[in-house]
């Protein structure tokens, strides 16, 4: 009898539960009230692994910030409401918003290391050159390579493991620089060690892939902004997307007011000086500059926005590879560039190299026609001396020094320059 009553109670409870579910399903507002934490909104986003590049891992950059994407704590600017689709996947960069508390949001840049077309072409090259097929498992193909097998056996990242990679940062590598990469690689738990014991096979492939495609995120990690380096803050990676603090490209300031242009020009010269002379004895040089290489934060502070064309020479240790050794090439050397591309000799790089490029490509566009005569004429003359100074080191330095002295009194001290205001009111430095 007791067993029959229990069975009856159970059936009644099941019937009541079914009625409750049916009632809720008929009244959407009641259902929403009953389960406020249900993540229904996430189902409305067409947010797949392919857009992020997660389907290509572990031939990708990392996964440290993926949770932020899927929890909607990183949003693209086009995500104004839940029914909108993701932006086009063929774009190289996106403007986004980032939050830690779902209340305050800050602007971030979401970028690809290369265009999706270049990524797809590189993926096809991996399959056709290594496995002779049109499609394949990228990870399986890359793991079979001689280079990666050496990485798997290595306890320490040494110059022979990166020789032949196309990244300017690794054209003249020192052991000290490579140790810094391993010790500060942010896509793994921080071990603070120069040895790769804390890197899994997956971590090693991601690091090698990133160094092969574009060293920009690695530079942001090993020379962080909190230590005074002129790079935006690295926030993390997901698949083949990198998230960093937002900057506005220098090209957007070509039409700026004279005092803003003078301020940015002086900052640009200061950044180049710090890249040539710093406490760590690294000499940074650009292999190419354009209007997107530098960027400006909302407080007026100028930073290096794109570090992909930055090379590094260790003035303390020097290069550990002679130029003839850098002729070694494999599939990792060809992921973003033509395999026939020649390396720049480490011995041919001079300290004025970046200054001359900036005087040729950026400063004339930033300062052109901004000031009254005879000041403008003097500025143009100094820039021309700098741009023509490949054969005259002293001439370049003198022209830059005179240009800086001419620009200093032309900048103003007000709230538009928040990075130095109100300090500029009480300091002779400005």
CSV table of C-alpha atoms in Angstrom, one decimal:
chain,number,residue,atom,x,y,z
A,1,UNK,CA,0.0,0.0,0.0
A,2,UNK,CA,2.8,2.4,0.9
A,3,UNK,CA,4.6,1.6,-2.2
A,4,UNK,CA,1.5,2.3,-4.3
A,5,UNK,CA,1.1,5.7,-2.6
A,6,UNK,CA,4.7,6.6,-3.3
A,7,UNK,CA,4.3,5.7,-7.0
A,8,UNK,CA,1.1,7.7,-7.1
A,9,UNK,CA,2.8,10.8,-5.6
A,10,UNK,CA,5.7,10.5,-8.0
A,11,UNK,CA,3.3,10.4,-11.0
A,12,UNK,CA,1.4,13.4,-9.6
A,13,UNK,CA,4.7,15.3,-9.2
A,14,UNK,CA,5.7,14.5,-12.7
A,15,UNK,CA,2.4,15.7,-14.0
A,16,UNK,CA,2.6,19.0,-12.1
A,17,UNK,CA,6.1,19.5,-13.4
A,18,UNK,CA,4.9,18.9,-17.0
A,19,UNK,CA,2.1,21.4,-16.5
A,20,UNK,CA,4.5,24.0,-15.2
A,21,UNK,CA,6.9,23.6,-18.2
A,22,UNK,CA,3.9,23.9,-20.6
A,23,UNK,CA,2.7,27.1,-18.8
A,24,UNK,CA,6.1,28.7,-19.0
A,25,UNK,CA,6.5,27.9,-22.6
A,26,UNK,CA,3.2,29.5,-23.4
A,27,UNK,CA,4.2,32.7,-21.6
A,28,UNK,CA,7.7,33.9,-22.7
A,29,UNK,CA,7.7,36.7,-20.2
A,30,UNK,CA,7.1,34.3,-17.3
A,31,UNK,CA,9.8,32.0,-18.6
A,32,UNK,CA,12.3,34.8,-18.8
A,33,UNK,CA,11.5,35.8,-15.2
A,34,UNK,CA,11.9,32.3,-14.0
A,35,UNK,CA,15.4,31.8,-15.5
A,36,UNK,CA,17.1,35.2,-15.8
A,37,UNK,CA,20.6,33.7,-16.1
A,38,UNK,CA,19.7,31.5,-19.2
A,39,UNK,CA,22.2,32.5,-21.9
A,40,UNK,CA,19.5,32.7,-24.7
A,41,UNK,CA,21.2,35.8,-26.2
A,42,UNK,CA,24.3,33.8,-27.1
A,43,UNK,CA,22.4,31.6,-29.5
A,44,UNK,CA,21.5,34.7,-31.6
A,45,UNK,CA,25.2,35.4,-32.5
A,46,UNK,CA,26.6,33.6,-35.5
A,47,UNK,CA,29.9,33.3,-33.6
A,48,UNK,CA,31.8,30.3,-34.9
A,49,UNK,CA,35.3,28.8,-34.5
A,50,UNK,CA,36.1,29.5,-38.1
A,51,UNK,CA,35.8,33.3,-37.7
A,52,UNK,CA,38.2,33.2,-34.8
A,53,UNK,CA,40.5,30.7,-36.4
A,54,UNK,CA,40.0,28.2,-33.6
A,55,UNK,CA,39.4,25.5,-36.2
A,56,UNK,CA,43.1,25.9,-37.3
A,57,UNK,CA,44.6,25.5,-33.8
A,58,UNK,CA,47.1,24.5,-32.8
A,59,UNK,CA,48.5,26.3,-35.9
A,60,UNK,CA,47.2,29.5,-34.3
A,61,UNK,CA,48.3,32.2,-31.9
A,62,UNK,CA,46.6,31.2,-28.7
A,63,UNK,CA,43.5,30.8,-26.7
A,64,UNK,CA,44.1,33.0,-23.6
A,65,UNK,CA,41.2,35.3,-24.3
A,66,UNK,CA,38.6,33.0,-25.9
A,67,UNK,CA,36.4,33.0,-22.8
A,68,UNK,CA,36.0,36.7,-23.1
A,69,UNK,CA,34.7,36.4,-26.7
A,70,UNK,CA,32.2,33.6,-25.8
A,71,UNK,CA,31.0,35.3,-22.6
A,72,UNK,CA,30.4,38.5,-24.7
A,73,UNK,CA,32.9,40.5,-22.6
A,74,UNK,CA,34.6,41.4,-25.9
A,75,UNK,CA,32.2,42.8,-28.5
A,76,UNK,CA,32.8,44.2,-32.0
A,77,UNK,CA,31.5,47.7,-32.6
A,78,UNK,CA,28.9,46.3,-35.0
A,79,UNK,CA,27.3,44.2,-32.2
A,80,UNK,CA,24.8,46.9,-31.4
A,81,UNK,CA,22.0,44.4,-30.8
A,82,UNK,CA,21.7,40.6,-30.6
A,83,UNK,CA,20.4,40.0,-34.1
A,84,UNK,CA,23.4,41.5,-35.9
A,85,UNK,CA,25.9,39.2,-37.5
A,86,UNK,CA,29.7,39.3,-37.0
A,87,UNK,CA,31.7,41.7,-39.2
A,88,UNK,CA,33.3,40.4,-42.4
A,89,UNK,CA,36.0,37.8,-41.8
A,90,UNK,CA,38.2,39.3,-44.6
A,91,UNK,CA,39.1,42.5,-42.7
A,92,UNK,CA,42.5,42.7,-41.2
A,93,UNK,CA,41.4,44.6,-38.0
A,94,UNK,CA,38.3,45.5,-36.1
A,95,UNK,CA,37.3,48.0,-33.4
A,96,UNK,CA,35.9,46.4,-30.3
A,97,UNK,CA,34.9,46.9,-26.7
A,98,UNK,CA,36.3,45.0,-23.7
A,99,UNK,CA,35.0,44.7,-20.1
A,100,UNK,CA,36.0,43.0,-16.9
A,101,UNK,CA,32.9,43.8,-14.9
A,102,UNK,CA,30.1,44.1,-17.6
A,103,UNK,CA,29.6,47.7,-16.6
A,104,UNK,CA,32.6,49.7,-17.8
A,105,UNK,CA,33.9,49.2,-21.3
A,106,UNK,CA,37.1,50.2,-23.0
A,107,UNK,CA,38.1,50.3,-26.6
A,108,UNK,CA,40.3,47.6,-28.0
A,109,UNK,CA,41.8,46.7,-31.4
A,110,UNK,CA,41.1,43.1,-32.6
A,111,UNK,CA,43.5,42.2,-35.4
A,112,UNK,CA,44.7,39.4,-37.6
A,113,UNK,CA,48.4,38.7,-38.1
A,114,UNK,CA,47.8,38.7,-41.8
A,115,UNK,CA,44.8,39.0,-44.0
A,116,UNK,CA,42.4,36.0,-44.2
A,117,UNK,CA,43.5,35.5,-47.8
A,118,UNK,CA,47.1,35.2,-46.8
A,119,UNK,CA,46.2,32.9,-44.0
A,120,UNK,CA,44.2,30.6,-46.4
A,121,UNK,CA,47.0,30.7,-48.9
A,122,UNK,CA,49.6,29.7,-46.3
A,123,UNK,CA,47.4,26.9,-45.0
A,124,UNK,CA,47.1,25.6,-48.5
A,125,UNK,CA,50.9,25.8,-49.0
A,126,UNK,CA,51.4,23.7,-45.8
A,127,UNK,CA,49.2,21.0,-47.1
A,128,UNK,CA,50.4,20.9,-50.7
A,129,UNK,CA,54.1,21.2,-49.8
A,130,UNK,CA,54.2,18.8,-46.8
A,131,UNK,CA,51.5,16.3,-47.5
A,132,UNK,CA,50.8,16.8,-51.3
A,133,UNK,CA,47.1,17.3,-50.7
A,134,UNK,CA,44.7,20.3,-51.0
A,135,UNK,CA,43.5,20.0,-47.5
A,136,UNK,CA,44.9,18.5,-44.4
A,137,UNK,CA,45.3,18.7,-40.6
A,138,UNK,CA,47.6,21.7,-40.3
A,139,UNK,CA,48.8,20.6,-36.9
A,140,UNK,CA,49.6,17.1,-38.0
A,141,UNK,CA,51.5,18.4,-41.0
A,142,UNK,CA,53.6,21.0,-39.1
A,143,UNK,CA,54.4,18.5,-36.3
A,144,UNK,CA,56.1,16.2,-38.8
A,145,UNK,CA,58.6,18.9,-39.9
A,146,UNK,CA,62.2,18.7,-39.0
A,147,UNK,CA,62.2,22.1,-37.4
A,148,UNK,CA,59.3,21.3,-35.0
A,149,UNK,CA,60.8,18.0,-34.1
A,150,UNK,CA,63.9,19.9,-33.0
A,151,UNK,CA,61.7,22.2,-31.0
A,152,UNK,CA,60.1,19.2,-29.2
A,153,UNK,CA,63.5,17.9,-28.1
A,154,UNK,CA,64.9,21.4,-27.1
A,155,UNK,CA,65.1,22.4,-23.5
A,156,UNK,CA,65.9,26.0,-24.5
A,157,UNK,CA,65.0,28.3,-27.4
A,158,UNK,CA,68.3,28.7,-29.2
A,159,UNK,CA,69.2,30.7,-32.4
A,160,UNK,CA,69.4,27.6,-34.6
A,161,UNK,CA,65.7,26.9,-33.8
A,162,UNK,CA,64.6,30.2,-35.3
A,163,UNK,CA,67.1,30.6,-38.2
A,164,UNK,CA,65.5,31.3,-41.5
A,165,UNK,CA,62.2,32.7,-40.1
A,166,UNK,CA,61.0,35.8,-41.9
A,167,UNK,CA,60.3,37.9,-38.8
A,168,UNK,CA,62.6,41.0,-38.7
A,169,UNK,CA,62.8,40.4,-34.9
A,170,UNK,CA,64.6,37.1,-35.5
A,171,UNK,CA,67.0,38.1,-38.3
A,172,UNK,CA,69.8,38.9,-35.8
A,173,UNK,CA,68.8,36.9,-32.8
A,174,UNK,CA,70.8,36.7,-29.5
A,175,UNK,CA,70.4,34.1,-26.8
A,176,UNK,CA,69.4,36.9,-24.4
A,177,UNK,CA,66.5,37.9,-26.6
A,178,UNK,CA,65.3,34.3,-27.1
A,179,UNK,CA,65.4,33.7,-23.4
A,180,UNK,CA,63.2,36.8,-22.9
A,181,UNK,CA,60.6,35.4,-25.4
A,182,UNK,CA,60.3,32.1,-23.5
A,183,UNK,CA,60.3,33.7,-20.1
A,184,UNK,CA,57.5,36.2,-21.0
A,185,UNK,CA,55.4,34.2,-23.4
A,186,UNK,CA,51.9,35.2,-22.2
A,187,UNK,CA,49.9,32.4,-23.8
A,188,UNK,CA,51.1,30.0,-21.1
A,189,UNK,CA,51.1,30.2,-17.3
A,190,UNK,CA,54.1,32.3,-16.2
A,191,UNK,CA,57.0,30.1,-15.1
A,192,UNK,CA,59.6,32.8,-15.2
A,193,UNK,CA,62.1,30.4,-16.6
A,194,UNK,CA,64.4,30.5,-19.7
A,195,UNK,CA,63.9,26.8,-20.2
A,196,UNK,CA,60.9,25.5,-22.2
A,197,UNK,CA,59.9,22.8,-19.7
A,198,UNK,CA,56.7,24.6,-18.9
A,199,UNK,CA,55.6,24.6,-22.6
A,200,UNK,CA,53.6,21.7,-23.8
A,201,UNK,CA,53.9,20.4,-27.4
A,202,UNK,CA,50.8,22.5,-28.2
A,203,UNK,CA,52.4,25.7,-26.7
A,204,UNK,CA,55.6,25.2,-28.7
A,205,UNK,CA,53.7,24.9,-32.0
A,206,UNK,CA,51.7,28.0,-31.2
A,207,UNK,CA,54.8,30.0,-30.4
A,208,UNK,CA,56.6,28.8,-33.5
A,209,UNK,CA,53.6,29.5,-35.7
A,210,UNK,CA,53.3,33.1,-34.2
A,211,UNK,CA,57.0,33.8,-34.7
A,212,UNK,CA,56.7,32.5,-38.3
A,213,UNK,CA,53.7,34.5,-39.3
A,214,UNK,CA,54.1,37.8,-37.4
A,215,UNK,CA,56.1,38.6,-34.3
A,216,UNK,CA,53.9,41.6,-33.4
A,217,UNK,CA,52.0,39.9,-30.4
A,218,UNK,CA,55.3,38.5,-29.1
A,219,UNK,CA,56.9,42.0,-29.0
A,220,UNK,CA,53.9,43.3,-27.1
A,221,UNK,CA,54.3,40.5,-24.6
A,222,UNK,CA,58.1,40.7,-24.0
A,223,UNK,CA,58.3,44.5,-24.0
A,224,UNK,CA,55.1,45.5,-22.1
A,225,UNK,CA,53.8,49.0,-21.9
A,226,UNK,CA,53.8,48.8,-18.0
A,227,UNK,CA,57.6,48.8,-18.2
A,228,UNK,CA,57.6,52.0,-20.3
A,229,UNK,CA,57.9,50.4,-23.7
A,230,UNK,CA,56.0,52.3,-26.5
A,231,UNK,CA,53.7,49.5,-27.4
A,232,UNK,CA,49.9,49.0,-26.7
A,233,UNK,CA,49.0,46.5,-24.0
A,234,UNK,CA,48.6,42.9,-25.1
A,235,UNK,CA,45.3,41.5,-23.7
A,236,UNK,CA,45.3,38.1,-25.3
A,237,UNK,CA,44.6,35.9,-28.3
A,238,UNK,CA,41.9,33.6,-29.5
A,239,UNK,CA,42.6,31.4,-32.5
A,240,UNK,CA,44.1,33.8,-35.1
A,241,UNK,CA,42.8,37.0,-33.6
A,242,UNK,CA,44.9,39.3,-31.3
A,243,UNK,CA,43.3,41.7,-28.8
A,244,UNK,CA,45.3,44.8,-27.7
A,245,UNK,CA,44.6,48.3,-26.3
A,246,UNK,CA,43.1,50.6,-28.9
A,247,UNK,CA,45.0,53.3,-30.7
A,248,UNK,CA,44.1,55.6,-33.6
A,249,UNK,CA,46.5,55.4,-36.6
A,250,UNK,CA,48.8,58.3,-37.2
A,251,UNK,CA,47.2,58.8,-40.7
A,252,UNK,CA,44.1,60.1,-39.0
A,253,UNK,CA,46.2,63.1,-37.7
A,254,UNK,CA,47.7,64.3,-41.0
A,255,UNK,CA,45.0,67.0,-41.0
A,256,UNK,CA,45.4,67.9,-37.3
A,257,UNK,CA,46.0,71.4,-35.9
A,258,UNK,CA,49.6,72.7,-36.0
A,259,UNK,CA,50.2,72.3,-32.3
A,260,UNK,CA,48.9,68.7,-32.4
A,261,UNK,CA,51.1,67.9,-35.3
A,262,UNK,CA,54.2,69.4,-33.6
A,263,UNK,CA,53.4,67.4,-30.5
A,264,UNK,CA,53.1,64.1,-32.4
A,265,UNK,CA,56.3,64.8,-34.4
A,266,UNK,CA,58.3,65.3,-31.2
A,267,UNK,CA,56.8,62.1,-29.7
A,268,UNK,CA,57.7,60.2,-32.8
A,269,UNK,CA,61.3,61.4,-32.6
A,270,UNK,CA,61.4,60.5,-28.9
A,271,UNK,CA,60.2,57.0,-29.6
A,272,UNK,CA,62.9,56.4,-32.2
A,273,UNK,CA,65.5,57.7,-29.8
A,274,UNK,CA,64.3,55.3,-27.1
A,275,UNK,CA,64.3,52.4,-29.6
A,276,UNK,CA,68.0,53.1,-30.3
A,277,UNK,CA,69.1,53.8,-26.7
A,278,UNK,CA,67.5,52.0,-23.7
A,279,UNK,CA,68.5,50.4,-20.4
A,280,UNK,CA,68.4,46.9,-21.8
A,281,UNK,CA,70.8,47.6,-24.6
A,282,UNK,CA,68.5,46.5,-27.4
A,283,UNK,CA,68.6,48.4,-30.7
A,284,UNK,CA,65.2,48.4,-32.5
A,285,UNK,CA,65.0,49.2,-36.2
A,286,UNK,CA,62.2,49.3,-38.7
A,287,UNK,CA,62.3,47.5,-42.0
A,288,UNK,CA,59.3,49.4,-43.2
A,289,UNK,CA,57.1,52.3,-41.9
A,290,UNK,CA,53.7,53.6,-43.1
A,291,UNK,CA,50.8,55.6,-41.7
A,292,UNK,CA,49.6,52.6,-39.7
A,293,UNK,CA,52.9,51.8,-38.0
A,294,UNK,CA,52.3,54.4,-35.2
A,295,UNK,CA,49.1,55.1,-33.3
A,296,UNK,CA,47.8,57.6,-30.8
A,297,UNK,CA,45.9,56.8,-27.6
A,298,UNK,CA,42.8,58.9,-26.6
A,299,UNK,CA,45.1,60.8,-24.2
A,300,UNK,CA,47.3,62.0,-27.0
A,301,UNK,CA,50.2,59.6,-26.3
A,302,UNK,CA,51.9,58.1,-29.4
A,303,UNK,CA,52.8,54.4,-29.5
A,304,UNK,CA,54.0,51.9,-32.0
A,305,UNK,CA,50.8,50.4,-33.3
A,306,UNK,CA,52.2,47.8,-35.6
A,307,UNK,CA,55.4,46.1,-34.4
A,308,UNK,CA,55.5,43.5,-37.3
A,309,UNK,CA,58.3,45.3,-39.1
A,310,UNK,CA,60.5,45.9,-36.1
A,311,UNK,CA,63.9,44.2,-36.0
A,312,UNK,CA,66.1,43.9,-32.9
A,313,UNK,CA,69.9,43.8,-32.5
A,314,UNK,CA,71.3,43.0,-29.1
A,315,UNK,CA,74.1,45.6,-28.5
A,316,UNK,CA,75.1,43.6,-25.4
A,317,UNK,CA,75.5,40.1,-26.9
A,318,UNK,CA,75.4,40.7,-30.6
A,319,UNK,CA,74.0,38.3,-33.1
A,320,UNK,CA,74.4,34.6,-32.5
A,321,UNK,CA,74.1,33.7,-36.2
A,322,UNK,CA,76.3,34.7,-39.0
A,323,UNK,CA,74.5,35.9,-42.1
A,324,UNK,CA,75.3,32.8,-44.2
A,325,UNK,CA,73.6,30.6,-41.6
A,326,UNK,CA,70.3,32.5,-42.1
A,327,UNK,CA,70.0,31.1,-45.6
A,328,UNK,CA,68.3,28.0,-44.1
A,329,UNK,CA,64.6,28.0,-45.1
A,330,UNK,CA,61.6,25.7,-44.7
A,331,UNK,CA,57.8,25.9,-44.7
A,332,UNK,CA,57.9,28.1,-41.6
A,333,UNK,CA,60.0,30.6,-43.5
A,334,UNK,CA,57.4,30.9,-46.2
A,335,UNK,CA,54.1,31.3,-44.4
A,336,UNK,CA,53.7,35.0,-45.1
A,337,UNK,CA,56.5,35.8,-47.6
A,338,UNK,CA,57.9,34.5,-50.8
A,339,UNK,CA,60.5,31.7,-50.1
A,340,UNK,CA,62.9,33.4,-52.4
A,341,UNK,CA,63.0,36.6,-50.4
A,342,UNK,CA,66.5,37.6,-49.3
A,343,UNK,CA,67.4,38.4,-45.7
A,344,UNK,CA,68.8,41.8,-44.8
A,345,UNK,CA,72.3,41.5,-43.5
A,346,UNK,CA,72.7,42.3,-39.8
A,347,UNK,CA,75.9,44.2,-40.5
A,348,UNK,CA,74.1,46.5,-43.0
A,349,UNK,CA,71.7,48.0,-40.5
A,350,UNK,CA,72.7,51.4,-39.1
A,351,UNK,CA,71.3,53.4,-36.2
A,352,UNK,CA,69.9,56.2,-38.4
A,353,UNK,CA,68.0,53.7,-40.6
A,354,UNK,CA,64.6,54.3,-38.9
A,355,UNK,CA,65.1,58.0,-38.7
A,356,UNK,CA,65.6,58.4,-42.4
A,357,UNK,CA,62.5,56.3,-43.2
A,358,UNK,CA,60.4,58.4,-40.9
A,359,UNK,CA,61.7,61.6,-42.4
A,360,UNK,CA,60.9,60.2,-45.9
A,361,UNK,CA,57.5,58.7,-45.3
A,362,UNK,CA,55.7,60.1,-42.2
A,363,UNK,CA,56.9,63.5,-40.9
A,364,UNK,CA,56.5,65.4,-44.3
A,365,UNK,CA,52.8,64.3,-44.4
A,366,UNK,CA,52.3,65.2,-40.7
A,367,UNK,CA,54.0,68.6,-40.8
A,368,UNK,CA,53.4,69.7,-44.4
A,369,UNK,CA,51.9,73.2,-44.7
A,370,UNK,CA,51.1,73.5,-41.0
A,371,UNK,CA,53.1,76.6,-40.0
A,372,UNK,CA,53.7,80.1,-41.2
A,373,UNK,CA,56.9,81.1,-43.0
A,374,UNK,CA,59.8,81.2,-42.4
A,375,UNK,CA,59.2,78.4,-39.8
A,376,UNK,CA,57.6,76.0,-42.4
A,377,UNK,CA,60.5,76.5,-44.8
A,378,UNK,CA,63.0,75.6,-42.0
A,379,UNK,CA,61.0,72.5,-41.1
A,380,UNK,CA,60.9,71.3,-44.7
A,381,UNK,CA,64.6,71.9,-45.0
A,382,UNK,CA,65.5,69.9,-41.9
A,383,UNK,CA,63.3,67.1,-43.1
A,384,UNK,CA,64.9,67.0,-46.5
A,385,UNK,CA,68.4,66.9,-44.9
A,386,UNK,CA,67.3,64.0,-42.8
A,387,UNK,CA,65.6,62.1,-45.7
A,388,UNK,CA,68.7,62.4,-47.8
A,389,UNK,CA,71.1,61.4,-45.0
A,390,UNK,CA,71.8,57.8,-45.8
A,391,UNK,CA,75.5,58.6,-46.4
A,392,UNK,CA,75.8,61.1,-43.6
A,393,UNK,CA,75.2,60.0,-40.0
A,394,UNK,CA,76.1,63.3,-38.5
A,395,UNK,CA,74.0,65.2,-40.9
A,396,UNK,CA,70.9,63.2,-40.0
A,397,UNK,CA,71.4,63.7,-36.2
A,398,UNK,CA,72.0,67.4,-36.6
A,399,UNK,CA,68.9,67.9,-38.8
A,400,UNK,CA,66.8,66.0,-36.3
A,401,UNK,CA,68.2,68.0,-33.3
A,402,UNK,CA,67.4,71.3,-35.1
A,403,UNK,CA,63.9,70.1,-36.1
A,404,UNK,CA,63.1,69.1,-32.5
A,405,UNK,CA,64.3,72.5,-31.1
A,406,UNK,CA,62.1,74.3,-33.7
A,407,UNK,CA,59.0,72.2,-32.9
A,408,UNK,CA,59.2,72.4,-29.1
A,409,UNK,CA,57.8,75.9,-28.7
A,410,UNK,CA,55.1,75.2,-31.4
A,411,UNK,CA,53.2,72.7,-29.2
A,412,UNK,CA,50.7,73.8,-26.6
A,413,UNK,CA,49.9,72.8,-23.0
A,414,UNK,CA,46.2,72.0,-22.6
A,415,UNK,CA,43.7,69.2,-21.8
A,416,UNK,CA,43.9,67.8,-25.4
A,417,UNK,CA,47.3,66.4,-24.4
A,418,UNK,CA,46.1,64.5,-21.3
A,419,UNK,CA,49.3,62.3,-21.2
A,420,UNK,CA,51.3,65.4,-20.2
A,421,UNK,CA,48.7,67.7,-18.8
A,422,UNK,CA,48.8,69.4,-16.3
A,423,UNK,CA,52.4,68.5,-15.8
A,424,UNK,CA,53.5,70.6,-18.7
A,425,UNK,CA,52.3,73.7,-16.8
A,426,UNK,CA,55.0,73.2,-14.1
A,427,UNK,CA,57.9,71.7,-16.0
A,428,UNK,CA,60.5,73.1,-18.3
A,429,UNK,CA,60.6,69.8,-20.0
A,430,UNK,CA,57.6,70.7,-22.1
